[in-house]
PDB file of C-alpha atoms in Angstrom:
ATOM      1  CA  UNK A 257     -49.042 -66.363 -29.882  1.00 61.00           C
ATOM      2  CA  UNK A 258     -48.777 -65.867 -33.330  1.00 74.00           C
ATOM      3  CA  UNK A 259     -45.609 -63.627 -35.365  1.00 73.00           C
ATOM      4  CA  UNK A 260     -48.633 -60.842 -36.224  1.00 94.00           C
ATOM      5  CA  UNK A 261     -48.942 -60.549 -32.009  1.00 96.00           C
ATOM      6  CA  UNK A 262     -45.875 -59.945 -31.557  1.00 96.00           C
ATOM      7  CA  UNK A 263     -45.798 -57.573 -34.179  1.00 97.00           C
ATOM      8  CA  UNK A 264     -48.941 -55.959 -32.927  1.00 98.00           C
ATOM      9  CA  UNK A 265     -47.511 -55.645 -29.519  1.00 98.00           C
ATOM     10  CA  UNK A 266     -44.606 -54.118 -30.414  1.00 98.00           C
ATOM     11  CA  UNK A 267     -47.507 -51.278 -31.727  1.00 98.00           C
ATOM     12  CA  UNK A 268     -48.776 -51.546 -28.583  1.00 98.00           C
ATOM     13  CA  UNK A 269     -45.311 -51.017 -26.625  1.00 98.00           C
ATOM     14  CA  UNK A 270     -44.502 -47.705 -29.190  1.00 98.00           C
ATOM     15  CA  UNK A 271     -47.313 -46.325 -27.738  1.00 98.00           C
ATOM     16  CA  UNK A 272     -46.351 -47.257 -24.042  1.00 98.00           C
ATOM     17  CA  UNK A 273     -42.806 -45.941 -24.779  1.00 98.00           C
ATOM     18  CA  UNK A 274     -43.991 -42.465 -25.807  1.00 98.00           C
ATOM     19  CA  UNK A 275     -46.614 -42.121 -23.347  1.00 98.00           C
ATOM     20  CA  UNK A 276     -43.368 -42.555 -20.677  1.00 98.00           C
ATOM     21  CA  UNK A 277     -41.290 -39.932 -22.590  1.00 98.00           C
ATOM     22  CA  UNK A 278     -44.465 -37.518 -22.486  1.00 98.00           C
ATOM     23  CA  UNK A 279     -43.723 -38.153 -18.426  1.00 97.00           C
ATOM     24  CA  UNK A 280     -47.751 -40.224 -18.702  1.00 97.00           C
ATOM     25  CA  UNK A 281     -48.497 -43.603 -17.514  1.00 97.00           C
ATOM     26  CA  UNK A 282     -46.744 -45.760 -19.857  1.00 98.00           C
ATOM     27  CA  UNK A 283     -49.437 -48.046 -21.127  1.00 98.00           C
ATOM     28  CA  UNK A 284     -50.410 -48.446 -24.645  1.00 98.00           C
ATOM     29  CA  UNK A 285     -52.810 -50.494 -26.963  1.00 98.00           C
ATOM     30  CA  UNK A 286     -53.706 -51.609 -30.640  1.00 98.00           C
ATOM     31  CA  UNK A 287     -57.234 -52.428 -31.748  1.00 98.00           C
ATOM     32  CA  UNK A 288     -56.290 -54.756 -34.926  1.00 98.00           C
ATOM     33  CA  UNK A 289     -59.311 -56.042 -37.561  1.00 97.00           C
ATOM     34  CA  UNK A 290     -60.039 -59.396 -38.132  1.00 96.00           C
ATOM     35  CA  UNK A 291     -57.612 -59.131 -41.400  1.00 95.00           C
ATOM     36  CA  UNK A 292     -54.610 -57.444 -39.717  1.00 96.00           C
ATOM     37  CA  UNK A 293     -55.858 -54.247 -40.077  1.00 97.00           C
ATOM     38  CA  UNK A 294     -54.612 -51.065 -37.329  1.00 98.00           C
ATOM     39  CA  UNK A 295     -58.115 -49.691 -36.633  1.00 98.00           C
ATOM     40  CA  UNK A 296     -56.889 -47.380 -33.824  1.00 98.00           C
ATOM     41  CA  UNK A 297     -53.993 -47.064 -31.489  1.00 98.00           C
ATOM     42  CA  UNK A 298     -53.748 -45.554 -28.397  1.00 98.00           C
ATOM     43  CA  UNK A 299     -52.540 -44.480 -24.582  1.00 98.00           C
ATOM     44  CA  UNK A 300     -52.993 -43.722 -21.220  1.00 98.00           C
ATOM     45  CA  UNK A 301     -53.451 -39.894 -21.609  1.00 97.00           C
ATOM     46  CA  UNK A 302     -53.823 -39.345 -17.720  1.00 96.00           C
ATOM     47  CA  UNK A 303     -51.095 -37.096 -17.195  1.00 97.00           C
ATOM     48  CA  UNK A 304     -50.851 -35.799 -20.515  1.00 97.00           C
ATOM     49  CA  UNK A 305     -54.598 -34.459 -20.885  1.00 97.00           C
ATOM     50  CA  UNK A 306     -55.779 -34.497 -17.578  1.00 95.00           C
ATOM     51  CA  UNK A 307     -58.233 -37.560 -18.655  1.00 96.00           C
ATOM     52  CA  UNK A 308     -59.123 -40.211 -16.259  1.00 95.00           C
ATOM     53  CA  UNK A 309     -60.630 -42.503 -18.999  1.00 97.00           C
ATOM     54  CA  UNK A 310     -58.696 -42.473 -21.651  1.00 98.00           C
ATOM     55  CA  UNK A 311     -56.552 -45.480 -20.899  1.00 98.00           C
ATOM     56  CA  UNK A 312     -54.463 -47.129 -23.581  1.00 98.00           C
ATOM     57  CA  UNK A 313     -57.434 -49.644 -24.313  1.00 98.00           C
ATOM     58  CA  UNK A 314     -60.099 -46.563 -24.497  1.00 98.00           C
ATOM     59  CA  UNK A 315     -57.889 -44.301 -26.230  1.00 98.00           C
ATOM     60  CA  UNK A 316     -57.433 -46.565 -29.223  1.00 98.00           C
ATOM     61  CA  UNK A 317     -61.069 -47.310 -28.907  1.00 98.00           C
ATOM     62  CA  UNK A 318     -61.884 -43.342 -29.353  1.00 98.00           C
ATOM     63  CA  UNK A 319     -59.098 -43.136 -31.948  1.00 98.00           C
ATOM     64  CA  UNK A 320     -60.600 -45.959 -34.063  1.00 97.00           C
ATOM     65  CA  UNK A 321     -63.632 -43.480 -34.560  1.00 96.00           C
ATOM     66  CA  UNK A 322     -67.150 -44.284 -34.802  1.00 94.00           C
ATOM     67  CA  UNK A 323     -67.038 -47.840 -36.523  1.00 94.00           C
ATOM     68  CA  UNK A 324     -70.235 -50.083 -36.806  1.00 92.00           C
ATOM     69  CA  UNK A 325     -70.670 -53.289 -34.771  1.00 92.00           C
ATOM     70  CA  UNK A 326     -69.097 -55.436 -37.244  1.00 93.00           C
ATOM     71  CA  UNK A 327     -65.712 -53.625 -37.233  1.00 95.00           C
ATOM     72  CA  UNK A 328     -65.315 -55.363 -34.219  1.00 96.00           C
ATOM     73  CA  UNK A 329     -66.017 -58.646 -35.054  1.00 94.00           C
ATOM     74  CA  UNK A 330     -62.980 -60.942 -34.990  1.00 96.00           C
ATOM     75  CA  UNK A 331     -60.612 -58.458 -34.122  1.00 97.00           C
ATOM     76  CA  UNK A 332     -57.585 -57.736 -30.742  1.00 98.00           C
ATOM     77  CA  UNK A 333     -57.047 -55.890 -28.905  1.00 98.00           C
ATOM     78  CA  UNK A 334     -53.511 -55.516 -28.188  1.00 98.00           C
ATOM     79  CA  UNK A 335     -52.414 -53.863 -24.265  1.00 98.00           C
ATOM     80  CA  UNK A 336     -48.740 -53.643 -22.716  1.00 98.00           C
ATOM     81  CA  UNK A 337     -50.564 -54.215 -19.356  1.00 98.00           C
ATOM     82  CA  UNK A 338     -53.428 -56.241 -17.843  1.00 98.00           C
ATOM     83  CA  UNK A 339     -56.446 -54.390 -18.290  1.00 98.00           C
ATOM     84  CA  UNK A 340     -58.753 -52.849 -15.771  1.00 97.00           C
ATOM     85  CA  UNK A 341     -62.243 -53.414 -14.935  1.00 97.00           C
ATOM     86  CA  UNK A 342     -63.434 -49.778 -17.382  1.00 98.00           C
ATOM     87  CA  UNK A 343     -61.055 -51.080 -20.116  1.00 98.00           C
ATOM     88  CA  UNK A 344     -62.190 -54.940 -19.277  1.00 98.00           C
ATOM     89  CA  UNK A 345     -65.617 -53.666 -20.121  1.00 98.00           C
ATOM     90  CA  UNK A 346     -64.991 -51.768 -22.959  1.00 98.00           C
ATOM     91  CA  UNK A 347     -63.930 -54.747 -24.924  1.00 98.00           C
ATOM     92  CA  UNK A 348     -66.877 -56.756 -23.635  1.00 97.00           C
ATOM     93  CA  UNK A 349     -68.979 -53.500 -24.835  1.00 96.00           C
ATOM     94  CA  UNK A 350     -67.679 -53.357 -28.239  1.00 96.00           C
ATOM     95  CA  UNK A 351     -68.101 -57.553 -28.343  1.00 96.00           C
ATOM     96  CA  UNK A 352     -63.840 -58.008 -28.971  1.00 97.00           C
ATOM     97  CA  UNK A 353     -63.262 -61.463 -28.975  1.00 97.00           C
ATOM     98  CA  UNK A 354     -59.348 -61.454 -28.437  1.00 98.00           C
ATOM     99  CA  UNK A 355     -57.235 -59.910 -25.805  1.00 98.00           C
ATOM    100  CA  UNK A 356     -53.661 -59.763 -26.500  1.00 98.00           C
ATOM    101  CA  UNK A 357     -51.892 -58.637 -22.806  1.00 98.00           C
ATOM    102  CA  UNK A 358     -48.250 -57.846 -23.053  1.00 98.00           C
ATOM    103  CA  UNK A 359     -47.525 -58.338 -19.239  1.00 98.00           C
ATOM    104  CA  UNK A 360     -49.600 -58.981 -16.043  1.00 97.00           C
ATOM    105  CA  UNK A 361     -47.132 -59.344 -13.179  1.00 96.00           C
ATOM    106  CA  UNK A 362     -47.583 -55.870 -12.607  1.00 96.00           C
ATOM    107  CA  UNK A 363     -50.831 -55.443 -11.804  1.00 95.00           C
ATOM    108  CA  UNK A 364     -53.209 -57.923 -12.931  1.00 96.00           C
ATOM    109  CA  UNK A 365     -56.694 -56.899 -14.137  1.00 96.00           C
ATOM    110  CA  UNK A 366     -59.770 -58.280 -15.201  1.00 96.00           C
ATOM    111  CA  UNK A 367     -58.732 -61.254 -17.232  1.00 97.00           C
ATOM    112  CA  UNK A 368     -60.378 -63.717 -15.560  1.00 97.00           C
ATOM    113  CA  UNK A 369     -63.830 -61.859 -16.173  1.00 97.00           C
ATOM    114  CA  UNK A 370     -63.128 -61.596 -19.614  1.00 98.00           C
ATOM    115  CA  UNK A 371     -62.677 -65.345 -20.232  1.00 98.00           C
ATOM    116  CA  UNK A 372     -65.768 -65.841 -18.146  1.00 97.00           C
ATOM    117  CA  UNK A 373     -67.567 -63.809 -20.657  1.00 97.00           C
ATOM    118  CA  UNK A 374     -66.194 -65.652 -23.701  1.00 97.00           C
ATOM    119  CA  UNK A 375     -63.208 -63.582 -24.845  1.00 98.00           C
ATOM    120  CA  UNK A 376     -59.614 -65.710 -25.598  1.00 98.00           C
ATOM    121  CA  UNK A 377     -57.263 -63.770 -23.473  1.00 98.00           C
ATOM    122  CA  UNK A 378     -53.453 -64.126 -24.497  1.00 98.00           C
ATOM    123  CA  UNK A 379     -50.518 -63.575 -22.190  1.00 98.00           C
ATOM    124  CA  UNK A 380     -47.372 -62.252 -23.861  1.00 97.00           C
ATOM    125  CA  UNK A 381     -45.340 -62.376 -20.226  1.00 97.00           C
ATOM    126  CA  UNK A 382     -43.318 -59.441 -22.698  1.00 98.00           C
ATOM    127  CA  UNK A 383     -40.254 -58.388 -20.608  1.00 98.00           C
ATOM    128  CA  UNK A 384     -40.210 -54.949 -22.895  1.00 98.00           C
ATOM    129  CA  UNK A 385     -43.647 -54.081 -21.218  1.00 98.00           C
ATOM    130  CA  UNK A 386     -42.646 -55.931 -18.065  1.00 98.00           C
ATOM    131  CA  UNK A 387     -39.396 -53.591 -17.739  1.00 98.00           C
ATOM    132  CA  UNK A 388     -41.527 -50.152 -18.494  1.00 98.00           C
ATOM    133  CA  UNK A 389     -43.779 -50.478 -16.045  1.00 97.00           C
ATOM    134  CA  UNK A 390     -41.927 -51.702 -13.502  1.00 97.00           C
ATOM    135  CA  UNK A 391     -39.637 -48.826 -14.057  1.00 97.00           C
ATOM    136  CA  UNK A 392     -42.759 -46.285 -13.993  1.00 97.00           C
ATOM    137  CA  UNK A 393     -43.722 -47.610 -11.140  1.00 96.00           C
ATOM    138  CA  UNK A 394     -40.643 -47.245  -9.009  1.00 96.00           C
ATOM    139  CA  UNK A 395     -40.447 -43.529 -10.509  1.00 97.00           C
ATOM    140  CA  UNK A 396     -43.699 -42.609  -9.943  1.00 96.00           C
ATOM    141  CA  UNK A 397     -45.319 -44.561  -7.539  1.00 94.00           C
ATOM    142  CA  UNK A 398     -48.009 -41.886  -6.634  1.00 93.00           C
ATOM    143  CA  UNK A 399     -49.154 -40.941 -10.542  1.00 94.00           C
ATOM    144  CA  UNK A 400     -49.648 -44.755 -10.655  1.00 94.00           C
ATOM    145  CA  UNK A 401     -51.428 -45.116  -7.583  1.00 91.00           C
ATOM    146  CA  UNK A 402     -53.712 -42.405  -8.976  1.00 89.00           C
ATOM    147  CA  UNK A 403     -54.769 -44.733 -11.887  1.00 86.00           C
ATOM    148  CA  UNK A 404     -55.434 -48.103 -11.804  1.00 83.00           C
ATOM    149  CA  UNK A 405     -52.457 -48.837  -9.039  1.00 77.00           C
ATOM    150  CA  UNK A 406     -54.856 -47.015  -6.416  1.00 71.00           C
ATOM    151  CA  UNK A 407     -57.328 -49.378  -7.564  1.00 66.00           C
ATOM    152  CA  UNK A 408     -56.482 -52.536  -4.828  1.00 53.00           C
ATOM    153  CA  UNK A 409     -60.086 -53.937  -4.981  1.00 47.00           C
ATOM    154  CA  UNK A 410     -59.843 -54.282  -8.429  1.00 44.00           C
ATOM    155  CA  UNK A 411     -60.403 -57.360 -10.200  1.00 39.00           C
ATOM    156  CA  UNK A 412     -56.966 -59.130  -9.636  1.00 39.00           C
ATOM    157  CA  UNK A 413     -56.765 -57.971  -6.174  1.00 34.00           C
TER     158      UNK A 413
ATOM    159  CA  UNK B  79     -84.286 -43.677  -3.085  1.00 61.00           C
ATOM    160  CA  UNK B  80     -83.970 -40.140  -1.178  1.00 75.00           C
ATOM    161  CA  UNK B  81     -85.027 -36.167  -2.042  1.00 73.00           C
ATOM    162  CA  UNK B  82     -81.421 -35.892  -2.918  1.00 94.00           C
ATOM    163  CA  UNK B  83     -81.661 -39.344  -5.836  1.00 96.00           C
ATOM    164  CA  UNK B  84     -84.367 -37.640  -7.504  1.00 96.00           C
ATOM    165  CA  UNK B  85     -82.743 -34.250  -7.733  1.00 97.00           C
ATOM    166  CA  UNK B  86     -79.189 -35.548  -9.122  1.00 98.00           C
ATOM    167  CA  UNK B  87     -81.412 -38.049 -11.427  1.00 98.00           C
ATOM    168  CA  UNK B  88     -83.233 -35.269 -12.471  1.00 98.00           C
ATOM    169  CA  UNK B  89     -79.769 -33.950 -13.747  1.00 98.00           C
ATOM    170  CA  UNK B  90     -78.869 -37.085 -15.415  1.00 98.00           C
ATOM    171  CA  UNK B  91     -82.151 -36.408 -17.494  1.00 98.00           C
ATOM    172  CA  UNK B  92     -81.521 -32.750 -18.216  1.00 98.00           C
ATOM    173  CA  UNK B  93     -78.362 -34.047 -19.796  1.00 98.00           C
ATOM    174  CA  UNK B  94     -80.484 -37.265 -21.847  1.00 98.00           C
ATOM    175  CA  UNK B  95     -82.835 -34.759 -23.132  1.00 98.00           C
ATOM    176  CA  UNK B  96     -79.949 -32.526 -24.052  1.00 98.00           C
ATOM    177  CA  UNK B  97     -78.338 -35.214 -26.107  1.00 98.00           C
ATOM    178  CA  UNK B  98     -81.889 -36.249 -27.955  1.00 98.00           C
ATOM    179  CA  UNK B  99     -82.160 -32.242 -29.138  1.00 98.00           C
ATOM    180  CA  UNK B 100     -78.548 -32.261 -30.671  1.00 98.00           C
ATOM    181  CA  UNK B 101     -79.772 -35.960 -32.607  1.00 98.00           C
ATOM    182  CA  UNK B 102     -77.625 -38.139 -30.051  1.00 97.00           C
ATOM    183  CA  UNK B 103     -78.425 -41.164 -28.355  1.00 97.00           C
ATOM    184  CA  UNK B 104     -80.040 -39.958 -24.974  1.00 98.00           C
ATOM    185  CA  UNK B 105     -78.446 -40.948 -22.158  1.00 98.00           C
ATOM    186  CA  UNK B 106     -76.362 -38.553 -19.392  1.00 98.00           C
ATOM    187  CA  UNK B 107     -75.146 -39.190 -16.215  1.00 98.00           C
ATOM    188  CA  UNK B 108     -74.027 -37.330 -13.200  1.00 98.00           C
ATOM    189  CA  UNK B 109     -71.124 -38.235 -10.273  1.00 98.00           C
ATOM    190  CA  UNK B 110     -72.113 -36.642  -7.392  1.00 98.00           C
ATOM    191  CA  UNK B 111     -69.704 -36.685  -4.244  1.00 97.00           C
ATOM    192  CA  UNK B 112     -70.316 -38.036  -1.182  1.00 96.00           C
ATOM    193  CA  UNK B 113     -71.293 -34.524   0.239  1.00 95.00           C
ATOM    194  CA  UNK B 114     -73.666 -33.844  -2.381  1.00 96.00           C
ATOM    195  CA  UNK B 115     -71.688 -31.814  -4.595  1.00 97.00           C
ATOM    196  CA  UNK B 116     -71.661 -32.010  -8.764  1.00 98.00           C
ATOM    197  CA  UNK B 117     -68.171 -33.787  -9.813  1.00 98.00           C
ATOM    198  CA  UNK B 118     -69.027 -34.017 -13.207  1.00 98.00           C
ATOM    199  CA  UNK B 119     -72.239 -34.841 -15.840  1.00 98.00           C
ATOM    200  CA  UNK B 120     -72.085 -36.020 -19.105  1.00 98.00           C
ATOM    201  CA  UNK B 121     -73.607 -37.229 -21.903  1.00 98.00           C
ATOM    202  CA  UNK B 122     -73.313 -40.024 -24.653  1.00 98.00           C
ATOM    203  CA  UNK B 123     -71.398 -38.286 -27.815  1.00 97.00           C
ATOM    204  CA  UNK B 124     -71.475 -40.937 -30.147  1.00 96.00           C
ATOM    205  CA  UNK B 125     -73.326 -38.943 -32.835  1.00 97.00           C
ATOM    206  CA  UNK B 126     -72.502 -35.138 -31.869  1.00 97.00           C
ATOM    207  CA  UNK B 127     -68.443 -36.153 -31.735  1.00 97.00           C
ATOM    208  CA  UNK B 128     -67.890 -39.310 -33.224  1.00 95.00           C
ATOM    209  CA  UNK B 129     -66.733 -40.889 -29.945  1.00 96.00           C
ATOM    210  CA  UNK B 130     -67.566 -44.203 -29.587  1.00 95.00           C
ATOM    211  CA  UNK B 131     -66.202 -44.238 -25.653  1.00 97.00           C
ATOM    212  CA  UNK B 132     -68.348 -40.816 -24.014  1.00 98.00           C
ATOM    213  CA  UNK B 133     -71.299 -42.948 -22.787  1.00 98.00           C
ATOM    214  CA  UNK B 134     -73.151 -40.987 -19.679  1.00 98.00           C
ATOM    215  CA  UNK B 135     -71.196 -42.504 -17.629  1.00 98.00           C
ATOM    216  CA  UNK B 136     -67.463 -41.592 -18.964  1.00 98.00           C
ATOM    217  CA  UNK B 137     -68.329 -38.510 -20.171  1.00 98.00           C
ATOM    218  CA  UNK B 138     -69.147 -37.576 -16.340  1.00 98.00           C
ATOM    219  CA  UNK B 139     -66.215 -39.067 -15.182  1.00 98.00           C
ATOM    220  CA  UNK B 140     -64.144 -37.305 -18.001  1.00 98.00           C
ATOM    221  CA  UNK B 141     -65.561 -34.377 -17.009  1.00 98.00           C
ATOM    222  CA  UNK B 142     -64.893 -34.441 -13.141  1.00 97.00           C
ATOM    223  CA  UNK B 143     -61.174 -33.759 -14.284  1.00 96.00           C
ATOM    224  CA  UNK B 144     -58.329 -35.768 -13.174  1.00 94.00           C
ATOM    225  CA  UNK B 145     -58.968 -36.085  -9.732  1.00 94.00           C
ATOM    226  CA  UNK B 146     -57.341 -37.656  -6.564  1.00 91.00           C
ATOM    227  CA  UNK B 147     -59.005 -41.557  -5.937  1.00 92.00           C
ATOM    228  CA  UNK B 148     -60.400 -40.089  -2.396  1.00 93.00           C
ATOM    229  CA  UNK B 149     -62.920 -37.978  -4.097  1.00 95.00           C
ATOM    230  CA  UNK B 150     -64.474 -40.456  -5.735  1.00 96.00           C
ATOM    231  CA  UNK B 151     -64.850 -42.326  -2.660  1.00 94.00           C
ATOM    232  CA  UNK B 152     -68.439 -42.458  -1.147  1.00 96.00           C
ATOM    233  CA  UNK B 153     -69.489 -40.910  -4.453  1.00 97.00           C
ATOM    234  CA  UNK B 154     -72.652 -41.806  -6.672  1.00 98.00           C
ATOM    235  CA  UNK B 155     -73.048 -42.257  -9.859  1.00 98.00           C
ATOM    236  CA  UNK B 156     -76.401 -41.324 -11.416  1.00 98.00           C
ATOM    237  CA  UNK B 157     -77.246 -42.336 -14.965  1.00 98.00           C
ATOM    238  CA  UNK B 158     -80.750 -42.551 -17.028  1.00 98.00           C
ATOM    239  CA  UNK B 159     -80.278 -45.521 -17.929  1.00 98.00           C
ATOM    240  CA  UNK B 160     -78.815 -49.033 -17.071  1.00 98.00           C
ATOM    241  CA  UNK B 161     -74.606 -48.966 -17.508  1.00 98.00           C
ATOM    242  CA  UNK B 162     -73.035 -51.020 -20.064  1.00 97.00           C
ATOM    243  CA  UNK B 163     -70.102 -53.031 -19.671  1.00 97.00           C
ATOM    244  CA  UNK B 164     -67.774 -50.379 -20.066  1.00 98.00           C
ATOM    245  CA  UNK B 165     -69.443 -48.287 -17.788  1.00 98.00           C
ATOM    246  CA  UNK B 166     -70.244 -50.482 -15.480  1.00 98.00           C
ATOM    247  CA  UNK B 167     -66.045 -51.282 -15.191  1.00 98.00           C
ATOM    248  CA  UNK B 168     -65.558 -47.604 -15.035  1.00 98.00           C
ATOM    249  CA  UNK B 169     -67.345 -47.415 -12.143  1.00 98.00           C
ATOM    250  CA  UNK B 170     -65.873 -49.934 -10.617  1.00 97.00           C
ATOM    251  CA  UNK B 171     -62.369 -48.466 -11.767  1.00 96.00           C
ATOM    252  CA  UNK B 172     -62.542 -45.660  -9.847  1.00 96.00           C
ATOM    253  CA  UNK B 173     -64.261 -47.271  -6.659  1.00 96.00           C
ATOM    254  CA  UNK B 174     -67.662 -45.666  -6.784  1.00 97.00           C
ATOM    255  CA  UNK B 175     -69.611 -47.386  -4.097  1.00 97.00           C
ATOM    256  CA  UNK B 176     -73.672 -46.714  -5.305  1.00 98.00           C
ATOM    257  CA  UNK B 177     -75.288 -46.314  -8.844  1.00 98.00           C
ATOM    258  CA  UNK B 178     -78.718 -44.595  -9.521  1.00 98.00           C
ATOM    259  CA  UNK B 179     -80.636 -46.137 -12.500  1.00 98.00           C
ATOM    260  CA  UNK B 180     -82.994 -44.360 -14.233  1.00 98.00           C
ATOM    261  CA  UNK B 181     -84.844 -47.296 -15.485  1.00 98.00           C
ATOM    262  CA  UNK B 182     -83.249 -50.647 -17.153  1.00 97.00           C
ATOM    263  CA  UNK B 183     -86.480 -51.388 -18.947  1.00 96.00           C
ATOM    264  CA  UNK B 184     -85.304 -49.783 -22.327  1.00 96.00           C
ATOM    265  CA  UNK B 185     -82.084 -52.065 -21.829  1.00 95.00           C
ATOM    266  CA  UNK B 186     -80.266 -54.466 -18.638  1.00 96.00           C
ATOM    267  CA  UNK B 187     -76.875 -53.464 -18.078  1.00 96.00           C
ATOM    268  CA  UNK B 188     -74.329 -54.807 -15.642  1.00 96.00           C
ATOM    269  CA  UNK B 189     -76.293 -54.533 -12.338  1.00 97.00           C
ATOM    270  CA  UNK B 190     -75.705 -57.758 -11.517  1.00 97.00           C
ATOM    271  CA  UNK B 191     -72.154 -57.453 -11.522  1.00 97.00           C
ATOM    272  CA  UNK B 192     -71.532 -54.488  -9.780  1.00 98.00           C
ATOM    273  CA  UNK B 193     -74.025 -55.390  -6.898  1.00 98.00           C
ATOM    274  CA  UNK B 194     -71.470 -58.980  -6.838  1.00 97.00           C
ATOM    275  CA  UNK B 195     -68.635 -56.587  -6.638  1.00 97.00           C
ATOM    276  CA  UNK B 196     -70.177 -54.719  -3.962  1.00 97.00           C
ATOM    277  CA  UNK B 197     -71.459 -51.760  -4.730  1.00 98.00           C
ATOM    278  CA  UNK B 198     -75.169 -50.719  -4.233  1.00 98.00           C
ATOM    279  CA  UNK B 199     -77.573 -50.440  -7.397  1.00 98.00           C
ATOM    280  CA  UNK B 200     -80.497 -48.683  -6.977  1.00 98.00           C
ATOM    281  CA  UNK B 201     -83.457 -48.677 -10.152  1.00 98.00           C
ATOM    282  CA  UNK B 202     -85.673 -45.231 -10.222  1.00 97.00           C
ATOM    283  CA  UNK B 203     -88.134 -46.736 -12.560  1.00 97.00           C
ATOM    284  CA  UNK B 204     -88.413 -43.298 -13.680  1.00 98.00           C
ATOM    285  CA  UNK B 205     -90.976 -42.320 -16.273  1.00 98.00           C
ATOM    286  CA  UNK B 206     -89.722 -39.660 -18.222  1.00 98.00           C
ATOM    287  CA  UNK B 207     -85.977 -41.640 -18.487  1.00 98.00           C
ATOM    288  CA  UNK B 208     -88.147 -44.686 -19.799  1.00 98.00           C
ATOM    289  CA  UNK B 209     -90.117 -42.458 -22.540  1.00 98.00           C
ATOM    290  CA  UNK B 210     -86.965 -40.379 -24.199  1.00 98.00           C
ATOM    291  CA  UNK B 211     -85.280 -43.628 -24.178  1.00 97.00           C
ATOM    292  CA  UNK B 212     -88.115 -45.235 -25.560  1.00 97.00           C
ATOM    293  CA  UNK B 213     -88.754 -42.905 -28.113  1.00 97.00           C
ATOM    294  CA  UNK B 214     -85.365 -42.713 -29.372  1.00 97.00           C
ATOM    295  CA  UNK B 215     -85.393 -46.193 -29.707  1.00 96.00           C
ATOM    296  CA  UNK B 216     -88.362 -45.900 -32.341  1.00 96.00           C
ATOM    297  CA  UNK B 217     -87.124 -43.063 -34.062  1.00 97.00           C
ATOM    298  CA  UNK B 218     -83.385 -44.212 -34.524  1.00 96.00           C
ATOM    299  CA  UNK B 219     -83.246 -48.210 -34.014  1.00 94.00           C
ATOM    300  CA  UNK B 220     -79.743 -48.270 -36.461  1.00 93.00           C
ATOM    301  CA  UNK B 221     -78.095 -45.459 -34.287  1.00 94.00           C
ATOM    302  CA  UNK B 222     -79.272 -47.820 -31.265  1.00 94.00           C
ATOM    303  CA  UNK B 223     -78.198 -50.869 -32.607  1.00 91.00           C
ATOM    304  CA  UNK B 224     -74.795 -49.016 -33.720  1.00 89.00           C
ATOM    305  CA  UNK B 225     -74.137 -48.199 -29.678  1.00 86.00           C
ATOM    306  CA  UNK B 226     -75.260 -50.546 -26.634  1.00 83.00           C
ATOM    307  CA  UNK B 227     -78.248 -51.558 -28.636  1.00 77.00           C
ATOM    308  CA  UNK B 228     -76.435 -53.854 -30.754  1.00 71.00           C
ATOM    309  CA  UNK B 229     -74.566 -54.993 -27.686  1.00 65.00           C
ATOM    310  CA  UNK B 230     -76.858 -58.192 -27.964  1.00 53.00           C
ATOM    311  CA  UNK B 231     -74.213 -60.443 -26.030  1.00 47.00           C
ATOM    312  CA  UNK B 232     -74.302 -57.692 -22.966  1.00 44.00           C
ATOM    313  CA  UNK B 233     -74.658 -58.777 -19.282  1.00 39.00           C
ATOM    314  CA  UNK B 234     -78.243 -58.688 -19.055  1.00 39.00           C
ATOM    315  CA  UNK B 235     -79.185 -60.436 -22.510  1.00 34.00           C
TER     316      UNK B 235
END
């Protein structure tokens, strides 16, 4: 852990935070550059849109816009939660080789995978993210078990 | 393969040769239910929308709408060509038991891990899917290379 993922994180929670007071899934993420630079930020937009894959690690993906390979090179990807086996992928896909996770005692995703294939993966054990979710989840137990919470043979599980 | 694999494959390649007449890269996909009805197709829209995330795959999952994890159950998807790491997790995300593969000749995708997460892979070795992809690949190698071509550290390389 370094001050700029913390400060990244914190990106990454913003996003969470308004995805919660839009009444979505309340998980958000922060592609970074190599040299500190916000290439796209996003969040789950589930509820909000009606889209199944735009989680918070896809949505900043999409809102980074069509970048070559070597945008990708070196950068993070910052995510409040764990992330599941599409989102897992998608950094694998885009060759990522960081993975900043603000909390996985929630649900835990496909970390191990990720470090199988290479990627540094980062634990922040955040109680900010910790606390949102948690409370999402008690509120809304059935929009979560819709996403990824429905998802019990997922990686983690 | 059944009667049934080569008609919803046959899908997945209306929507690859769809993509290669707007300039895209050409590669669709279809979900089909487990009673044989259309859930959604897509297409890759890298080129036509600047979207780096609609591969086949979750651009036929984005377009089934948001949708309840039973229907997905049983389902299969069908896509022209082998899924890439992303779309190989979004297919396990959403617990879709069976992929169709119109031919992994043009490029290996994660077969290999979804058949070690259980779900059943079956290769078409279809002709046409092998010759638009093939094509393509002569006539736009950087727009390749820019998408899962340049994936060089993918599961199957």
């Amino acid at each position: 852990m370094t001050l700029d993922d913390a400060k990244f994180l914190a990106l990454a929670f913003e996003e969470a935070k308004a995805g919660y007071e839009e009444g979505g899934i309340p998980i958000g993420a922060v592609l970074v550059s190599k040299d500190g630079k916000v290439l796209g930020r996003g969040r789950n937009k589930r509820v909000q849109e009606g889209n199944n894959i735009l989680h918070g690690e896809t949505s900043a993906l999409q809102n980074a816009g069509r970048l070559a390979p070597e945008a990708y090179k070196g950068a993070t990807m910052y995510t409040t939660l764990s992330p599941c086996d599409m989102c897992t992928g998608a950094c694998l896909l885009f060759g990522i080789p960081r993975v900043v996770v603000g909390e996985n005692k929630s649900w835990l995703g496909g970390e191990a995978y990720l470090k199988s294939r290479g990627v540094e993966v980062v634990v922040m054990d955040d109680p900010q993210c910790l606390e949102l979710m948690q409370k999402f989840m008690t509120e809304k137990p059935d929009v979560w078990n819709e996403d990824v919470g429905g998802n019990l043979e997922g990686v983690g599980h």
